[in-house]
Amino acid sequence: MNRRAALGFAVAASLIAALPAFAQAPNELRFAVTDVVGLENLQREWGPFQRALEQRTGLKISFFAVTNRTAAAEAMAARRVDLVFTGPAEYVVFRARTNAAPVVAIARAEYYPLVVVRADSGVRDVADLKGKRVAFGSIGSTSRHLGPMQLLADLGLNPRTDIQPTHVAANVGFEGLRRGDIAAMGMNHTDFTRLIERDQATTYFVLARGRDLPMDLIVAGSHVEAGIVERVRKAIADNQPEMMRAILAGEGENVKFTGMRWVPSVRDEDYNYVRRMYRTIGQTQFADFVGN
């Protein structure tokens, strides 16, 4: 972390710590989700899971609303949130900043990166992309940015110097690919399904398919007692179908977890591939959220 980022994080964490403490029951855990903004959205999307986890652990699970992933990390560093559901790229930063520990992970169905071209583009190998414009999704996205870039690196291209990378929204990228404004686009499997459904007049070709990406997961702050962490892990592990249904019962983006599987044996080293992604884009300390 550079000096300015480190100072900013330390100041923010100190300010949070200085705020009046919430009244917390002895058996209460505060739970946040990094990509859900606002208490109302949390209750709508994660309420069924919250209630199921309360029932199976015997603990009170209280929602802790955050505005973004940085706020969640700062709150965990200040011990104002105990459990956070987050993505694989975010986890690596949580670990570096707060020493958060994995509790349980979700293996998503068909969660992997692709590099896609038009079938009539003449591009038949990743090496053919050298010097060409390649689009990626939002900066910091595991499956739309970091994963596709690492896929190119794994196949011999340096995505920082061998191509002309650009970042666009998925729909803008789809249109650019259709028109030939870009040579290829990094995306995830879900994006590719949307692309071929949206544009049935054009034939697209998957140039490269990456390995399954590391998993979304629940992390616990280092201040949470090991016995409590194990209690949460065991409650989910022993009631996997019920806890899966609880997540899918939520509204909004939780539909992306259809076909999910729980992985209670998740370990920190399972995210070393994400650390490779950060190194590939030139970030070696893992302490800053990409795109902030």
PDB file of C-alpha atoms in Angstrom:
ATOM      1  CA  MET A   1       0.000   0.000   0.000  1.00  0.00           C
ATOM      2  CA  ASN A   2       1.410   3.443  -0.848  1.00  0.00           C
ATOM      3  CA  ARG A   3       1.875   6.019   1.919  1.00  0.00           C
ATOM      4  CA  ARG A   4      -1.163   8.098   0.920  1.00  0.00           C
ATOM      5  CA  ALA A   5      -3.473   5.063   0.742  1.00  0.00           C
ATOM      6  CA  ALA A   6      -2.141   3.697   4.031  1.00  0.00           C
ATOM      7  CA  LEU A   7      -2.645   7.049   5.758  1.00  0.00           C
ATOM      8  CA  GLY A   8      -6.154   7.410   4.356  1.00  0.00           C
ATOM      9  CA  PHE A   9      -7.145   3.943   5.472  1.00  0.00           C
ATOM     10  CA  ALA A  10      -5.670   4.459   8.955  1.00  0.00           C
ATOM     11  CA  VAL A  11      -7.477   7.791   9.378  1.00  0.00           C
ATOM     12  CA  ALA A  12     -10.789   6.353   8.171  1.00  0.00           C
ATOM     13  CA  ALA A  13     -10.475   3.330  10.455  1.00  0.00           C
ATOM     14  CA  SER A  14      -9.629   5.610  13.381  1.00  0.00           C
ATOM     15  CA  LEU A  15     -12.669   7.797  12.712  1.00  0.00           C
ATOM     16  CA  ILE A  16     -14.927   4.753  12.571  1.00  0.00           C
ATOM     17  CA  ALA A  17     -13.430   3.403  15.796  1.00  0.00           C
ATOM     18  CA  ALA A  18     -14.042   6.763  17.472  1.00  0.00           C
ATOM     19  CA  LEU A  19     -17.758   6.701  16.716  1.00  0.00           C
ATOM     20  CA  PRO A  20     -20.081   5.635  19.559  1.00  0.00           C
ATOM     21  CA  ALA A  21     -20.161   1.857  19.724  1.00  0.00           C
ATOM     22  CA  PHE A  22     -23.326   0.080  18.719  1.00  0.00           C
ATOM     23  CA  ALA A  23     -25.059  -1.788  21.516  1.00  0.00           C
ATOM     24  CA  GLN A  24     -24.230  -5.400  20.745  1.00  0.00           C
ATOM     25  CA  ALA A  25     -25.626  -8.464  22.457  1.00  0.00           C
ATOM     26  CA  PRO A  26     -23.057 -10.994  23.712  1.00  0.00           C
ATOM     27  CA  ASN A  27     -24.142 -13.524  21.080  1.00  0.00           C
ATOM     28  CA  GLU A  28     -24.628 -11.078  18.222  1.00  0.00           C
ATOM     29  CA  LEU A  29     -22.751 -11.007  14.927  1.00  0.00           C
ATOM     30  CA  ARG A  30     -22.927  -8.038  12.555  1.00  0.00           C
ATOM     31  CA  PHE A  31     -23.083  -9.077   8.894  1.00  0.00           C
ATOM     32  CA  ALA A  32     -22.296  -7.008   5.793  1.00  0.00           C
ATOM     33  CA  VAL A  33     -22.336  -7.694   2.048  1.00  0.00           C
ATOM     34  CA  THR A  34     -19.842  -5.685   0.002  1.00  0.00           C
ATOM     35  CA  ASP A  35     -21.909  -5.285  -3.160  1.00  0.00           C
ATOM     36  CA  VAL A  36     -25.266  -4.462  -1.531  1.00  0.00           C
ATOM     37  CA  VAL A  37     -25.805  -0.818  -0.584  1.00  0.00           C
ATOM     38  CA  GLY A  38     -28.331   0.154   2.060  1.00  0.00           C
ATOM     39  CA  LEU A  39     -30.134  -1.657   4.854  1.00  0.00           C
ATOM     40  CA  GLU A  40     -33.356  -2.050   2.876  1.00  0.00           C
ATOM     41  CA  ASN A  41     -31.560  -3.823   0.042  1.00  0.00           C
ATOM     42  CA  LEU A  42     -29.715  -6.040   2.513  1.00  0.00           C
ATOM     43  CA  GLN A  43     -32.967  -7.100   4.128  1.00  0.00           C
ATOM     44  CA  ARG A  44     -34.611  -7.791   0.774  1.00  0.00           C
ATOM     45  CA  GLU A  45     -31.718  -9.739  -0.770  1.00  0.00           C
ATOM     46  CA  TRP A  46     -30.212 -11.451   2.279  1.00  0.00           C
ATOM     47  CA  GLY A  47     -33.061 -11.542   4.811  1.00  0.00           C
ATOM     48  CA  PRO A  48     -33.903 -15.239   4.255  1.00  0.00           C
ATOM     49  CA  PHE A  49     -30.249 -16.209   4.736  1.00  0.00           C
ATOM     50  CA  GLN A  50     -29.951 -14.027   7.841  1.00  0.00           C
ATOM     51  CA  ARG A  51     -32.974 -15.714   9.434  1.00  0.00           C
ATOM     52  CA  ALA A  52     -31.802 -19.215   8.518  1.00  0.00           C
ATOM     53  CA  LEU A  53     -28.334 -18.542   9.920  1.00  0.00           C
ATOM     54  CA  GLU A  54     -29.818 -17.199  13.149  1.00  0.00           C
ATOM     55  CA  GLN A  55     -31.943 -20.307  13.540  1.00  0.00           C
ATOM     56  CA  ARG A  56     -29.105 -22.747  12.879  1.00  0.00           C
ATOM     57  CA  THR A  57     -26.425 -20.992  14.957  1.00  0.00           C
ATOM     58  CA  GLY A  58     -28.542 -19.739  17.844  1.00  0.00           C
ATOM     59  CA  LEU A  59     -26.817 -16.376  17.395  1.00  0.00           C
ATOM     60  CA  LYS A  60     -28.349 -13.006  16.620  1.00  0.00           C
ATOM     61  CA  ILE A  61     -27.288 -11.932  13.122  1.00  0.00           C
ATOM     62  CA  SER A  62     -27.647  -8.178  12.603  1.00  0.00           C
ATOM     63  CA  PHE A  63     -27.222  -6.495   9.241  1.00  0.00           C
ATOM     64  CA  PHE A  64     -24.504  -3.852   8.935  1.00  0.00           C
ATOM     65  CA  ALA A  65     -25.081  -1.693   5.861  1.00  0.00           C
ATOM     66  CA  VAL A  66     -22.025  -0.412   3.979  1.00  0.00           C
ATOM     67  CA  THR A  67     -21.696   1.921   1.028  1.00  0.00           C
ATOM     68  CA  ASN A  68     -18.906   0.001  -0.686  1.00  0.00           C
ATOM     69  CA  ARG A  69     -16.135  -2.561  -0.176  1.00  0.00           C
ATOM     70  CA  THR A  70     -13.735   0.014   1.270  1.00  0.00           C
ATOM     71  CA  ALA A  71     -16.257   0.955   3.946  1.00  0.00           C
ATOM     72  CA  ALA A  72     -16.709  -2.730   4.761  1.00  0.00           C
ATOM     73  CA  ALA A  73     -12.951  -3.227   5.173  1.00  0.00           C
ATOM     74  CA  GLU A  74     -12.658  -0.134   7.349  1.00  0.00           C
ATOM     75  CA  ALA A  75     -15.558  -1.308   9.525  1.00  0.00           C
ATOM     76  CA  MET A  76     -13.980  -4.736   9.953  1.00  0.00           C
ATOM     77  CA  ALA A  77     -10.617  -3.203  10.838  1.00  0.00           C
ATOM     78  CA  ALA A  78     -12.415  -1.128  13.488  1.00  0.00           C
ATOM     79  CA  ARG A  79     -14.259  -4.256  14.759  1.00  0.00           C
ATOM     80  CA  ARG A  80     -17.632  -2.773  13.914  1.00  0.00           C
ATOM     81  CA  VAL A  81     -18.584  -5.608  11.596  1.00  0.00           C
ATOM     82  CA  ASP A  82     -17.909  -9.293  12.244  1.00  0.00           C
ATOM     83  CA  LEU A  83     -18.866 -11.198   9.102  1.00  0.00           C
ATOM     84  CA  VAL A  84     -18.687  -9.993   5.511  1.00  0.00           C
ATOM     85  CA  PHE A  85     -19.840 -11.715   2.337  1.00  0.00           C
ATOM     86  CA  THR A  86     -17.522 -10.674  -0.473  1.00  0.00           C
ATOM     87  CA  GLY A  87     -15.954 -11.682  -3.768  1.00  0.00           C
ATOM     88  CA  PRO A  88     -12.589 -13.342  -4.368  1.00  0.00           C
ATOM     89  CA  ALA A  89     -10.771 -10.187  -5.519  1.00  0.00           C
ATOM     90  CA  GLU A  90     -12.060  -8.268  -2.500  1.00  0.00           C
ATOM     91  CA  TYR A  91     -11.139 -11.062  -0.095  1.00  0.00           C
ATOM     92  CA  VAL A  92      -7.435 -10.726  -0.900  1.00  0.00           C
ATOM     93  CA  VAL A  93      -7.580  -7.055   0.116  1.00  0.00           C
ATOM     94  CA  PHE A  94      -9.613  -7.820   3.251  1.00  0.00           C
ATOM     95  CA  ARG A  95      -6.962 -10.353   4.231  1.00  0.00           C
ATOM     96  CA  ALA A  96      -4.110  -7.902   3.691  1.00  0.00           C
ATOM     97  CA  ARG A  97      -5.823  -5.060   5.551  1.00  0.00           C
ATOM     98  CA  THR A  98      -7.591  -6.858   8.400  1.00  0.00           C
ATOM     99  CA  ASN A  99      -6.260 -10.443   8.564  1.00  0.00           C
ATOM    100  CA  ALA A 100      -9.821 -11.638   7.961  1.00  0.00           C
ATOM    101  CA  ALA A 101     -10.294 -15.419   7.915  1.00  0.00           C
ATOM    102  CA  PRO A 102     -12.360 -17.465   5.432  1.00  0.00           C
ATOM    103  CA  VAL A 103     -15.427 -19.060   7.020  1.00  0.00           C
ATOM    104  CA  VAL A 104     -17.230 -20.774   4.161  1.00  0.00           C
ATOM    105  CA  ALA A 105     -17.244 -20.268   0.391  1.00  0.00           C
ATOM    106  CA  ILE A 106     -19.694 -20.587  -2.472  1.00  0.00           C
ATOM    107  CA  ALA A 107     -18.661 -22.405  -5.639  1.00  0.00           C
ATOM    108  CA  ARG A 108     -20.746 -20.881  -8.418  1.00  0.00           C
ATOM    109  CA  ALA A 109     -21.831 -22.833 -11.471  1.00  0.00           C
ATOM    110  CA  GLU A 110     -19.996 -21.901 -14.685  1.00  0.00           C
ATOM    111  CA  TYR A 111     -17.997 -19.124 -13.049  1.00  0.00           C
ATOM    112  CA  TYR A 112     -15.012 -18.674 -15.305  1.00  0.00           C
ATOM    113  CA  PRO A 113     -13.533 -16.054 -17.672  1.00  0.00           C
ATOM    114  CA  LEU A 114     -13.599 -16.103 -21.457  1.00  0.00           C
ATOM    115  CA  VAL A 115     -11.932 -14.164 -24.236  1.00  0.00           C
ATOM    116  CA  VAL A 116     -14.390 -13.841 -27.112  1.00  0.00           C
ATOM    117  CA  VAL A 117     -13.964 -12.702 -30.740  1.00  0.00           C
ATOM    118  CA  ARG A 118     -16.180 -12.553 -33.802  1.00  0.00           C
ATOM    119  CA  ALA A 119     -15.972 -15.805 -35.716  1.00  0.00           C
ATOM    120  CA  ASP A 120     -15.152 -13.897 -38.909  1.00  0.00           C
ATOM    121  CA  SER A 121     -12.467 -11.706 -37.306  1.00  0.00           C
ATOM    122  CA  GLY A 122      -9.538 -13.808 -38.490  1.00  0.00           C
ATOM    123  CA  VAL A 123      -8.268 -14.072 -34.902  1.00  0.00           C
ATOM    124  CA  ARG A 124      -7.648 -17.746 -34.237  1.00  0.00           C
ATOM    125  CA  ASP A 125      -5.070 -17.681 -31.453  1.00  0.00           C
ATOM    126  CA  VAL A 126      -4.392 -15.500 -28.431  1.00  0.00           C
ATOM    127  CA  ALA A 127      -1.098 -14.445 -30.066  1.00  0.00           C
ATOM    128  CA  ASP A 128      -3.148 -12.872 -32.869  1.00  0.00           C
ATOM    129  CA  LEU A 129      -4.391 -10.263 -30.374  1.00  0.00           C
ATOM    130  CA  LYS A 130      -0.957  -8.702 -29.978  1.00  0.00           C
ATOM    131  CA  GLY A 131      -1.191  -4.958 -30.596  1.00  0.00           C
ATOM    132  CA  LYS A 132      -4.997  -5.041 -30.876  1.00  0.00           C
ATOM    133  CA  ARG A 133      -7.725  -3.432 -28.779  1.00  0.00           C
ATOM    134  CA  VAL A 134      -9.229  -5.779 -26.215  1.00  0.00           C
ATOM    135  CA  ALA A 135     -12.115  -4.720 -23.974  1.00  0.00           C
ATOM    136  CA  PHE A 136     -12.637  -5.717 -20.355  1.00  0.00           C
ATOM    137  CA  GLY A 137     -15.411  -4.982 -17.888  1.00  0.00           C
ATOM    138  CA  SER A 138     -15.351  -2.794 -14.801  1.00  0.00           C
ATOM    139  CA  ILE A 139     -11.921  -2.338 -13.236  1.00  0.00           C
ATOM    140  CA  GLY A 140     -11.425  -4.757 -10.350  1.00  0.00           C
ATOM    141  CA  SER A 141     -14.115  -7.239 -11.371  1.00  0.00           C
ATOM    142  CA  THR A 142     -12.863 -10.789 -10.827  1.00  0.00           C
ATOM    143  CA  SER A 143     -14.657 -12.311 -13.797  1.00  0.00           C
ATOM    144  CA  ARG A 144     -14.729  -9.349 -16.198  1.00  0.00           C
ATOM    145  CA  HIS A 145     -11.313  -7.779 -15.652  1.00  0.00           C
ATOM    146  CA  LEU A 146      -8.808  -9.644 -13.490  1.00  0.00           C
ATOM    147  CA  GLY A 147      -9.772 -13.141 -14.636  1.00  0.00           C
ATOM    148  CA  PRO A 148      -9.688 -12.456 -18.395  1.00  0.00           C
ATOM    149  CA  MET A 149      -6.401 -10.559 -18.061  1.00  0.00           C
ATOM    150  CA  GLN A 150      -4.864 -13.447 -16.141  1.00  0.00           C
ATOM    151  CA  LEU A 151      -6.177 -15.839 -18.787  1.00  0.00           C
ATOM    152  CA  LEU A 152      -4.258 -13.925 -21.455  1.00  0.00           C
ATOM    153  CA  ALA A 153      -1.163 -13.911 -19.239  1.00  0.00           C
ATOM    154  CA  ASP A 154      -1.447 -17.658 -18.679  1.00  0.00           C
ATOM    155  CA  LEU A 155      -1.464 -18.093 -22.456  1.00  0.00           C
ATOM    156  CA  GLY A 156       1.631 -15.981 -23.046  1.00  0.00           C
ATOM    157  CA  LEU A 157       0.425 -12.395 -23.557  1.00  0.00           C
ATOM    158  CA  ASN A 158       1.285  -9.533 -21.245  1.00  0.00           C
ATOM    159  CA  PRO A 159      -2.070  -7.737 -20.945  1.00  0.00           C
ATOM    160  CA  ARG A 160      -0.380  -4.505 -19.882  1.00  0.00           C
ATOM    161  CA  THR A 161       2.007  -4.220 -22.836  1.00  0.00           C
ATOM    162  CA  ASP A 162       1.058  -6.669 -25.611  1.00  0.00           C
ATOM    163  CA  ILE A 163      -2.509  -5.443 -26.191  1.00  0.00           C
ATOM    164  CA  GLN A 164      -4.433  -2.172 -26.017  1.00  0.00           C
ATOM    165  CA  PRO A 165      -6.741  -2.740 -23.030  1.00  0.00           C
ATOM    166  CA  THR A 166      -9.893  -0.698 -22.551  1.00  0.00           C
ATOM    167  CA  HIS A 167     -12.608  -0.893 -19.909  1.00  0.00           C
ATOM    168  CA  VAL A 168     -16.274  -0.594 -20.860  1.00  0.00           C
ATOM    169  CA  ALA A 169     -19.688  -1.637 -19.615  1.00  0.00           C
ATOM    170  CA  ALA A 170     -20.735  -5.060 -20.872  1.00  0.00           C
ATOM    171  CA  ASN A 171     -23.396  -3.747 -23.264  1.00  0.00           C
ATOM    172  CA  VAL A 172     -20.991  -1.202 -24.746  1.00  0.00           C
ATOM    173  CA  GLY A 173     -18.390  -3.910 -25.190  1.00  0.00           C
ATOM    174  CA  PHE A 174     -20.904  -6.220 -26.881  1.00  0.00           C
ATOM    175  CA  GLU A 175     -21.724  -3.523 -29.401  1.00  0.00           C
ATOM    176  CA  GLY A 176     -18.059  -2.721 -30.000  1.00  0.00           C
ATOM    177  CA  LEU A 177     -17.314  -6.395 -30.597  1.00  0.00           C
ATOM    178  CA  ARG A 178     -20.258  -6.719 -32.982  1.00  0.00           C
ATOM    179  CA  ARG A 179     -19.127  -3.695 -35.006  1.00  0.00           C
ATOM    180  CA  GLY A 180     -15.482  -4.724 -35.021  1.00  0.00           C
ATOM    181  CA  ASP A 181     -14.330  -1.691 -33.004  1.00  0.00           C
ATOM    182  CA  ILE A 182     -12.482  -4.063 -30.684  1.00  0.00           C
ATOM    183  CA  ALA A 183     -10.709  -7.286 -31.586  1.00  0.00           C
ATOM    184  CA  ALA A 184     -11.811  -9.241 -28.527  1.00  0.00           C
ATOM    185  CA  MET A 185     -13.579  -8.912 -25.212  1.00  0.00           C
ATOM    186  CA  GLY A 186     -12.857 -10.451 -21.827  1.00  0.00           C
ATOM    187  CA  MET A 187     -16.025 -11.551 -20.074  1.00  0.00           C
ATOM    188  CA  ASN A 188     -17.557 -14.284 -17.942  1.00  0.00           C
ATOM    189  CA  HIS A 189     -19.755 -17.167 -19.052  1.00  0.00           C
ATOM    190  CA  THR A 190     -22.957 -15.354 -18.068  1.00  0.00           C
ATOM    191  CA  ASP A 191     -21.979 -12.368 -20.224  1.00  0.00           C
ATOM    192  CA  PHE A 192     -21.300 -14.678 -23.166  1.00  0.00           C
ATOM    193  CA  THR A 193     -24.736 -16.257 -22.806  1.00  0.00           C
ATOM    194  CA  ARG A 194     -26.294 -12.793 -22.860  1.00  0.00           C
ATOM    195  CA  LEU A 195     -24.223 -11.799 -25.886  1.00  0.00           C
ATOM    196  CA  ILE A 196     -25.284 -14.696 -28.085  1.00  0.00           C
ATOM    197  CA  GLU A 197     -28.912 -14.323 -27.020  1.00  0.00           C
ATOM    198  CA  ARG A 198     -28.855 -10.598 -27.763  1.00  0.00           C
ATOM    199  CA  ASP A 199     -27.114 -10.812 -31.149  1.00  0.00           C
ATOM    200  CA  GLN A 200     -28.187 -13.943 -32.991  1.00  0.00           C
ATOM    201  CA  ALA A 201     -27.214 -12.449 -36.348  1.00  0.00           C
ATOM    202  CA  THR A 202     -23.508 -12.584 -35.533  1.00  0.00           C
ATOM    203  CA  THR A 203     -21.446 -15.670 -34.766  1.00  0.00           C
ATOM    204  CA  TYR A 204     -18.960 -15.400 -31.926  1.00  0.00           C
ATOM    205  CA  PHE A 205     -15.985 -17.599 -31.151  1.00  0.00           C
ATOM    206  CA  VAL A 206     -14.569 -18.402 -27.707  1.00  0.00           C
ATOM    207  CA  LEU A 207     -10.863 -17.860 -28.220  1.00  0.00           C
ATOM    208  CA  ALA A 208      -9.879 -18.937 -24.704  1.00  0.00           C
ATOM    209  CA  ARG A 209     -11.594 -20.305 -21.606  1.00  0.00           C
ATOM    210  CA  GLY A 210     -10.039 -19.824 -18.191  1.00  0.00           C
ATOM    211  CA  ARG A 211     -10.045 -22.077 -15.175  1.00  0.00           C
ATOM    212  CA  ASP A 212     -12.909 -21.880 -12.706  1.00  0.00           C
ATOM    213  CA  LEU A 213     -12.433 -18.732 -10.670  1.00  0.00           C
ATOM    214  CA  PRO A 214     -11.867 -18.659  -6.901  1.00  0.00           C
ATOM    215  CA  MET A 215     -15.034 -18.533  -4.865  1.00  0.00           C
ATOM    216  CA  ASP A 216     -17.185 -15.865  -3.225  1.00  0.00           C
ATOM    217  CA  LEU A 217     -17.053 -16.312   0.523  1.00  0.00           C
ATOM    218  CA  ILE A 218     -17.991 -15.235   4.011  1.00  0.00           C
ATOM    219  CA  VAL A 219     -15.046 -13.886   5.998  1.00  0.00           C
ATOM    220  CA  ALA A 220     -14.765 -13.269   9.730  1.00  0.00           C
ATOM    221  CA  GLY A 221     -12.833 -10.462  11.372  1.00  0.00           C
ATOM    222  CA  SER A 222      -9.724 -11.462  13.305  1.00  0.00           C
ATOM    223  CA  HIS A 223     -11.468 -10.253  16.474  1.00  0.00           C
ATOM    224  CA  VAL A 224     -14.207 -12.910  16.217  1.00  0.00           C
ATOM    225  CA  GLU A 225     -13.577 -15.857  18.526  1.00  0.00           C
ATOM    226  CA  ALA A 226     -12.490 -19.070  16.799  1.00  0.00           C
ATOM    227  CA  GLY A 227     -15.312 -20.978  18.480  1.00  0.00           C
ATOM    228  CA  ILE A 228     -17.910 -18.595  17.036  1.00  0.00           C
ATOM    229  CA  VAL A 229     -16.373 -18.850  13.568  1.00  0.00           C
ATOM    230  CA  GLU A 230     -16.536 -22.631  13.780  1.00  0.00           C
ATOM    231  CA  ARG A 231     -20.143 -22.446  14.989  1.00  0.00           C
ATOM    232  CA  VAL A 232     -21.122 -20.474  11.891  1.00  0.00           C
ATOM    233  CA  ARG A 233     -19.150 -22.778   9.585  1.00  0.00           C
ATOM    234  CA  LYS A 234     -20.693 -25.912  11.098  1.00  0.00           C
ATOM    235  CA  ALA A 235     -24.221 -24.505  10.945  1.00  0.00           C
ATOM    236  CA  ILE A 236     -23.848 -23.932   7.206  1.00  0.00           C
ATOM    237  CA  ALA A 237     -21.966 -27.182   6.540  1.00  0.00           C
ATOM    238  CA  ASP A 238     -24.557 -29.282   8.366  1.00  0.00           C
ATOM    239  CA  ASN A 239     -27.518 -27.614   6.654  1.00  0.00           C
ATOM    240  CA  GLN A 240     -26.241 -26.942   3.162  1.00  0.00           C
ATOM    241  CA  PRO A 241     -29.466 -27.427   1.141  1.00  0.00           C
ATOM    242  CA  GLU A 242     -31.442 -25.212   3.520  1.00  0.00           C
ATOM    243  CA  MET A 243     -28.803 -22.483   3.549  1.00  0.00           C
ATOM    244  CA  MET A 244     -28.537 -22.615  -0.228  1.00  0.00           C
ATOM    245  CA  ARG A 245     -32.303 -22.191  -0.586  1.00  0.00           C
ATOM    246  CA  ALA A 246     -32.150 -19.260   1.839  1.00  0.00           C
ATOM    247  CA  ILE A 247     -29.661 -17.402  -0.359  1.00  0.00           C
ATOM    248  CA  LEU A 248     -31.651 -18.097  -3.515  1.00  0.00           C
ATOM    249  CA  ALA A 249     -34.865 -16.943  -1.797  1.00  0.00           C
ATOM    250  CA  GLY A 250     -33.447 -13.437  -1.667  1.00  0.00           C
ATOM    251  CA  GLU A 251     -34.321 -10.962  -4.386  1.00  0.00           C
ATOM    252  CA  GLY A 252     -32.026  -9.071  -6.719  1.00  0.00           C
ATOM    253  CA  GLU A 253     -28.611 -10.334  -7.767  1.00  0.00           C
ATOM    254  CA  ASN A 254     -28.725 -13.544  -5.742  1.00  0.00           C
ATOM    255  CA  VAL A 255     -30.049 -15.356  -8.794  1.00  0.00           C
ATOM    256  CA  LYS A 256     -26.408 -15.568  -9.909  1.00  0.00           C
ATOM    257  CA  PHE A 257     -25.883 -18.210  -7.231  1.00  0.00           C
ATOM    258  CA  THR A 258     -28.250 -20.686  -8.892  1.00  0.00           C
ATOM    259  CA  GLY A 259     -26.480 -24.043  -8.975  1.00  0.00           C
ATOM    260  CA  MET A 260     -24.109 -23.048  -6.163  1.00  0.00           C
ATOM    261  CA  ARG A 261     -22.340 -25.398  -3.777  1.00  0.00           C
ATOM    262  CA  TRP A 262     -21.063 -24.648  -0.270  1.00  0.00           C
ATOM    263  CA  VAL A 263     -17.366 -25.230   0.409  1.00  0.00           C
ATOM    264  CA  PRO A 264     -16.747 -25.226   4.192  1.00  0.00           C
ATOM    265  CA  SER A 265     -13.102 -26.303   3.749  1.00  0.00           C
ATOM    266  CA  VAL A 266     -12.083 -23.022   2.052  1.00  0.00           C
ATOM    267  CA  ARG A 267      -8.540 -21.838   2.875  1.00  0.00           C
ATOM    268  CA  ASP A 268      -6.598 -18.634   2.349  1.00  0.00           C
ATOM    269  CA  GLU A 269      -4.255 -20.346  -0.134  1.00  0.00           C
ATOM    270  CA  ASP A 270      -7.238 -21.046  -2.387  1.00  0.00           C
ATOM    271  CA  TYR A 271      -6.967 -17.360  -3.345  1.00  0.00           C
ATOM    272  CA  ASN A 272      -3.346 -17.378  -4.479  1.00  0.00           C
ATOM    273  CA  TYR A 273      -4.601 -17.371  -8.078  1.00  0.00           C
ATOM    274  CA  VAL A 274      -6.269 -14.020  -7.337  1.00  0.00           C
ATOM    275  CA  ARG A 275      -2.950 -12.765  -6.003  1.00  0.00           C
ATOM    276  CA  ARG A 276      -1.429 -13.772  -9.351  1.00  0.00           C
ATOM    277  CA  MET A 277      -4.091 -11.655 -11.046  1.00  0.00           C
ATOM    278  CA  TYR A 278      -3.107  -8.625  -8.973  1.00  0.00           C
ATOM    279  CA  ARG A 279       0.559  -9.124  -9.845  1.00  0.00           C
ATOM    280  CA  THR A 280      -0.343  -9.423 -13.515  1.00  0.00           C
ATOM    281  CA  ILE A 281      -1.946  -5.976 -13.506  1.00  0.00           C
ATOM    282  CA  GLY A 282       0.993  -4.531 -11.572  1.00  0.00           C
ATOM    283  CA  GLN A 283      -0.426  -4.486  -8.035  1.00  0.00           C
ATOM    284  CA  THR A 284       1.860  -6.483  -5.764  1.00  0.00           C
ATOM    285  CA  GLN A 285       0.826  -5.482  -2.233  1.00  0.00           C
ATOM    286  CA  PHE A 286      -2.836  -6.635  -2.412  1.00  0.00           C
ATOM    287  CA  ALA A 287      -3.800  -3.814  -0.050  1.00  0.00           C
ATOM    288  CA  ASP A 288      -5.825  -1.552  -2.362  1.00  0.00           C
ATOM    289  CA  PHE A 289      -9.124  -2.272  -4.040  1.00  0.00           C
ATOM    290  CA  VAL A 290      -8.549  -2.044  -7.782  1.00  0.00           C
ATOM    291  CA  GLY A 291     -10.610   0.706  -9.388  1.00  0.00           C
ATOM    292  CA  ASN A 292     -11.063   2.833  -6.250  1.00  0.00           C
TER     293      ASN A 292
END
